[in-house]
XYZ file of C-alpha atoms in Angstrom:
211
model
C 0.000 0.000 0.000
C 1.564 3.294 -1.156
C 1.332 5.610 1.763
C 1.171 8.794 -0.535
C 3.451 11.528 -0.965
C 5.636 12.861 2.102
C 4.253 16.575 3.192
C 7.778 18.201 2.131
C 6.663 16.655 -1.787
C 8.920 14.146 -1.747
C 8.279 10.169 -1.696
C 8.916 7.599 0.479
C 8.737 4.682 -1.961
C 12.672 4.095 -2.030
C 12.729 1.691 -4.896
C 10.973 4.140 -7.585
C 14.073 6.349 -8.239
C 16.889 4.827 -7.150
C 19.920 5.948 -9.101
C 18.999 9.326 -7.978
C 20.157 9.735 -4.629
C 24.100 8.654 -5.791
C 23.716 11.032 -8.976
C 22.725 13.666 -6.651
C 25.600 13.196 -4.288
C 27.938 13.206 -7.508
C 26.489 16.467 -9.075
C 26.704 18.416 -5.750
C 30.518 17.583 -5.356
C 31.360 18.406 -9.057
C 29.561 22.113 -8.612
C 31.612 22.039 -5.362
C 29.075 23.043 -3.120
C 28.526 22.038 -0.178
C 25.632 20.632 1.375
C 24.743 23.757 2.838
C 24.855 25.985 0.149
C 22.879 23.220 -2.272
C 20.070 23.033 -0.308
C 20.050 26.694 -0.151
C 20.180 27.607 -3.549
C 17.270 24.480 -3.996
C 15.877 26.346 -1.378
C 15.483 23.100 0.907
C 16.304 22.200 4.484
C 20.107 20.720 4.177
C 18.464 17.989 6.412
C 16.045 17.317 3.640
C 19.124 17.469 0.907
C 20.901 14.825 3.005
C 17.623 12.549 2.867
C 17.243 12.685 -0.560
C 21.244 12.163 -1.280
C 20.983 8.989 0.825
C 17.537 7.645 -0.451
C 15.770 7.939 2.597
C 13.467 10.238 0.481
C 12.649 10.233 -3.205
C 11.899 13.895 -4.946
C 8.569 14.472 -6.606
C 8.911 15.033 -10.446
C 8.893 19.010 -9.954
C 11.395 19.095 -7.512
C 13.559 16.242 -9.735
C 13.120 19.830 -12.273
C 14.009 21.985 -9.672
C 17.210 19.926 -8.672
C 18.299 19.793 -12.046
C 18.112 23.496 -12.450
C 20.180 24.228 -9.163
C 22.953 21.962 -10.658
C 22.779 23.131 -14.352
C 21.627 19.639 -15.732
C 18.828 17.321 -16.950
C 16.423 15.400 -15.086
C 17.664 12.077 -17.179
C 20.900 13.294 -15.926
C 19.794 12.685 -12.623
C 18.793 9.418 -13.144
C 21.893 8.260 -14.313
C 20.481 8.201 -17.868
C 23.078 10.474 -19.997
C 24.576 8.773 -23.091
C 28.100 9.323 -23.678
C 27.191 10.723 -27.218
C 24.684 12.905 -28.045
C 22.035 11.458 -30.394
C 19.500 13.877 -32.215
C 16.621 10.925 -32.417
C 14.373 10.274 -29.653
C 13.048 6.966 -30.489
C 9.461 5.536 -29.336
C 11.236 2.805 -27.534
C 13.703 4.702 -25.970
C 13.758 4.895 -22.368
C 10.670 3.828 -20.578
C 7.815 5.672 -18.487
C 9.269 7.160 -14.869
C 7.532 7.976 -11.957
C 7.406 9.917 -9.216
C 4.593 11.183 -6.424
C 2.237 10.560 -9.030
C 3.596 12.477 -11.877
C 4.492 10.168 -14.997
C 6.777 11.079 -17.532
C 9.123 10.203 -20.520
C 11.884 11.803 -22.023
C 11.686 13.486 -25.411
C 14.488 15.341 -26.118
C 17.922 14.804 -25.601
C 20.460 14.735 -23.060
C 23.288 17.699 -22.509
C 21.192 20.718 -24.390
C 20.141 23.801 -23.317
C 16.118 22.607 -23.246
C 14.946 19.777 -21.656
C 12.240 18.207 -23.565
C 9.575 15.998 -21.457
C 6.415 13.721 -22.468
C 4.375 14.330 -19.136
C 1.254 12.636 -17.332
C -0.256 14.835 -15.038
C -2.810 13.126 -12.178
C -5.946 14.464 -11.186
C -6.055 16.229 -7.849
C -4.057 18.061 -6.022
C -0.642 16.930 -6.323
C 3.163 17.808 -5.158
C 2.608 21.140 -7.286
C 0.473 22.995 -6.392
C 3.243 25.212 -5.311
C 3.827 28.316 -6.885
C 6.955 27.530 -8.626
C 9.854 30.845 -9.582
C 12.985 30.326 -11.424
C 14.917 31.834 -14.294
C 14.617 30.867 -17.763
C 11.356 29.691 -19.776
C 8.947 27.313 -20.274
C 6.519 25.781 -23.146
C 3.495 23.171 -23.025
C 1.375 21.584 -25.135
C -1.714 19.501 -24.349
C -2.072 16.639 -25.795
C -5.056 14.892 -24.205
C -7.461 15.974 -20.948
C -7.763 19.435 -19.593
C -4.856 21.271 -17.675
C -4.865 24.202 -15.438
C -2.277 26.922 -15.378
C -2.002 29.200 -12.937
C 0.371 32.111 -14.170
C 0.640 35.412 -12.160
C -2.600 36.275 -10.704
C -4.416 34.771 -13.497
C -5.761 31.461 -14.195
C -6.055 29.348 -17.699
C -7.906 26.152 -18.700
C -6.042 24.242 -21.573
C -8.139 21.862 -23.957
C -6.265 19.738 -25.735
C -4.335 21.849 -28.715
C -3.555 24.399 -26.578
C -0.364 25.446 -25.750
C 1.352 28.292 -23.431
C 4.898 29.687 -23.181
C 6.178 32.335 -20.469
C 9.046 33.606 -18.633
C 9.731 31.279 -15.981
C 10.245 34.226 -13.248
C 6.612 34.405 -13.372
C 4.873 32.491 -10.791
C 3.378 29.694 -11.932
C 2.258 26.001 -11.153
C -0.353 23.958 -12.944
C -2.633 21.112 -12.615
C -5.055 18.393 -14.137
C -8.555 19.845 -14.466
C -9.906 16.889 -16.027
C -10.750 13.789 -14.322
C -8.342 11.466 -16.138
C -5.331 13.709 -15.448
C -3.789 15.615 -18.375
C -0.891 14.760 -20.838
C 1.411 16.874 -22.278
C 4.560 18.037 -24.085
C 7.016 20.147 -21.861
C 10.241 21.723 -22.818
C 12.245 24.339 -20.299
C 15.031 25.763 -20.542
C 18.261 25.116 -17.853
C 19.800 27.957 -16.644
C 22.020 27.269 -13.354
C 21.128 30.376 -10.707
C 21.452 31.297 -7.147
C 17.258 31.707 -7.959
C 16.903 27.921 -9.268
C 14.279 25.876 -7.908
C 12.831 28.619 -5.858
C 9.512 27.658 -4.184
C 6.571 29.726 -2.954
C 3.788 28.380 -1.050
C 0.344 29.587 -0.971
C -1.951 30.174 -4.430
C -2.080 33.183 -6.068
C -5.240 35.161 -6.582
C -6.545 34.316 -9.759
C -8.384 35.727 -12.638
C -10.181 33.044 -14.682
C -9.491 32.971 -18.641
C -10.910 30.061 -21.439
């Protein structure tokens, strides 16, 4: 029995990620930063760092994002997925479906760029995002099935499938499955390493409602 996502958005379930917490030890030591200063410009608890460098806790899909912003690298990266050489084809049965706290997703792009291209599943419900997410550089989505809510600034948009959105990641934003089936979509951002990277505000924002 899954006992649901820890209150911090990370995950218990030890054996859904586990080449992260090594990766995570070894990207920290290359940046030379210490443990301290990681978890500050993550802006986490170096208690909670240490957990999740010793797989005592697994991170949550949008804090796998925010991780691999603060060290100036890929989420694939961070699973121990990079490919000594750089291949410009993403094939269909490349590497398989990941999860984590609920979030599904795939990679489409490759490994080492500038973007990080991601195939995502988003559940229904309120989930590990709903905080209000801030970091430097930019983001794009697509829908591709189901209905997704993104909350951008003080306003509010429902995507149908088709629709797409791109903004300047310094705006806050965090989004969400409005349809019962959870949404899927296409999701590229851009990596930019930053003393800002992975910055997380709680709370929503208030909200004006567009279609």
């Amino acid at each position: 029995m899954n006992p649901g996502p820890a209150p911090d958005g990370s995950d218990d379930t030890a054996d859904e990620l586990p080449a992260v917490a090594p990766q995570l030890r070894e990207l920290r030591r290359r940046a030379g930063l210490t443990l301290e200063a990681a978890a500050a410009r993550a802006r986490l608890s170096p208690a909670h760092l240490s957990r999740l460098e010793t797989g005592r806790r697994q991170p949550s899909l949008p804090l796998l994002l925010g991780l691999a912003r603060t060290y100036g690298t890929t989420v694939s990266e961070l699973l121990g997925e990079t490919s000594p050489v750089a291949d410009p084809i993403v094939r269909a049965g490349g590497p398989g479906a990941r999860e984590a706290d609920g979030w599904t997703y795939w990679q489409a792009g490759g490994a080492g760029r500038g973007m990080q291209a991601l195939r995502v599943h988003v559940p229904y419900g309120r989930g590990p995002d709903e905080l209000v997410r801030v970091h430097p550089g930019e983001e794009w989505l697509y829908v591709l099935q189901g209905r997704l809510r993104l909350h951008l600034g003080e306003a509010e948009y429902l995507l149908e499938p088709g629709d797409s959105a791109h903004f300047d990641s310094l705006t806050p934003h965090r989004i969400g499955a409005a349809s019962s089936g959870g949404a899927d979509l296409l999701f590229v951002h851009t990596l930019l390493q930053s003393s800002l990277a992975g910055l997380c505000l709680g709370g929503a924002p208030t909200t004006t409602h567009h279609r």
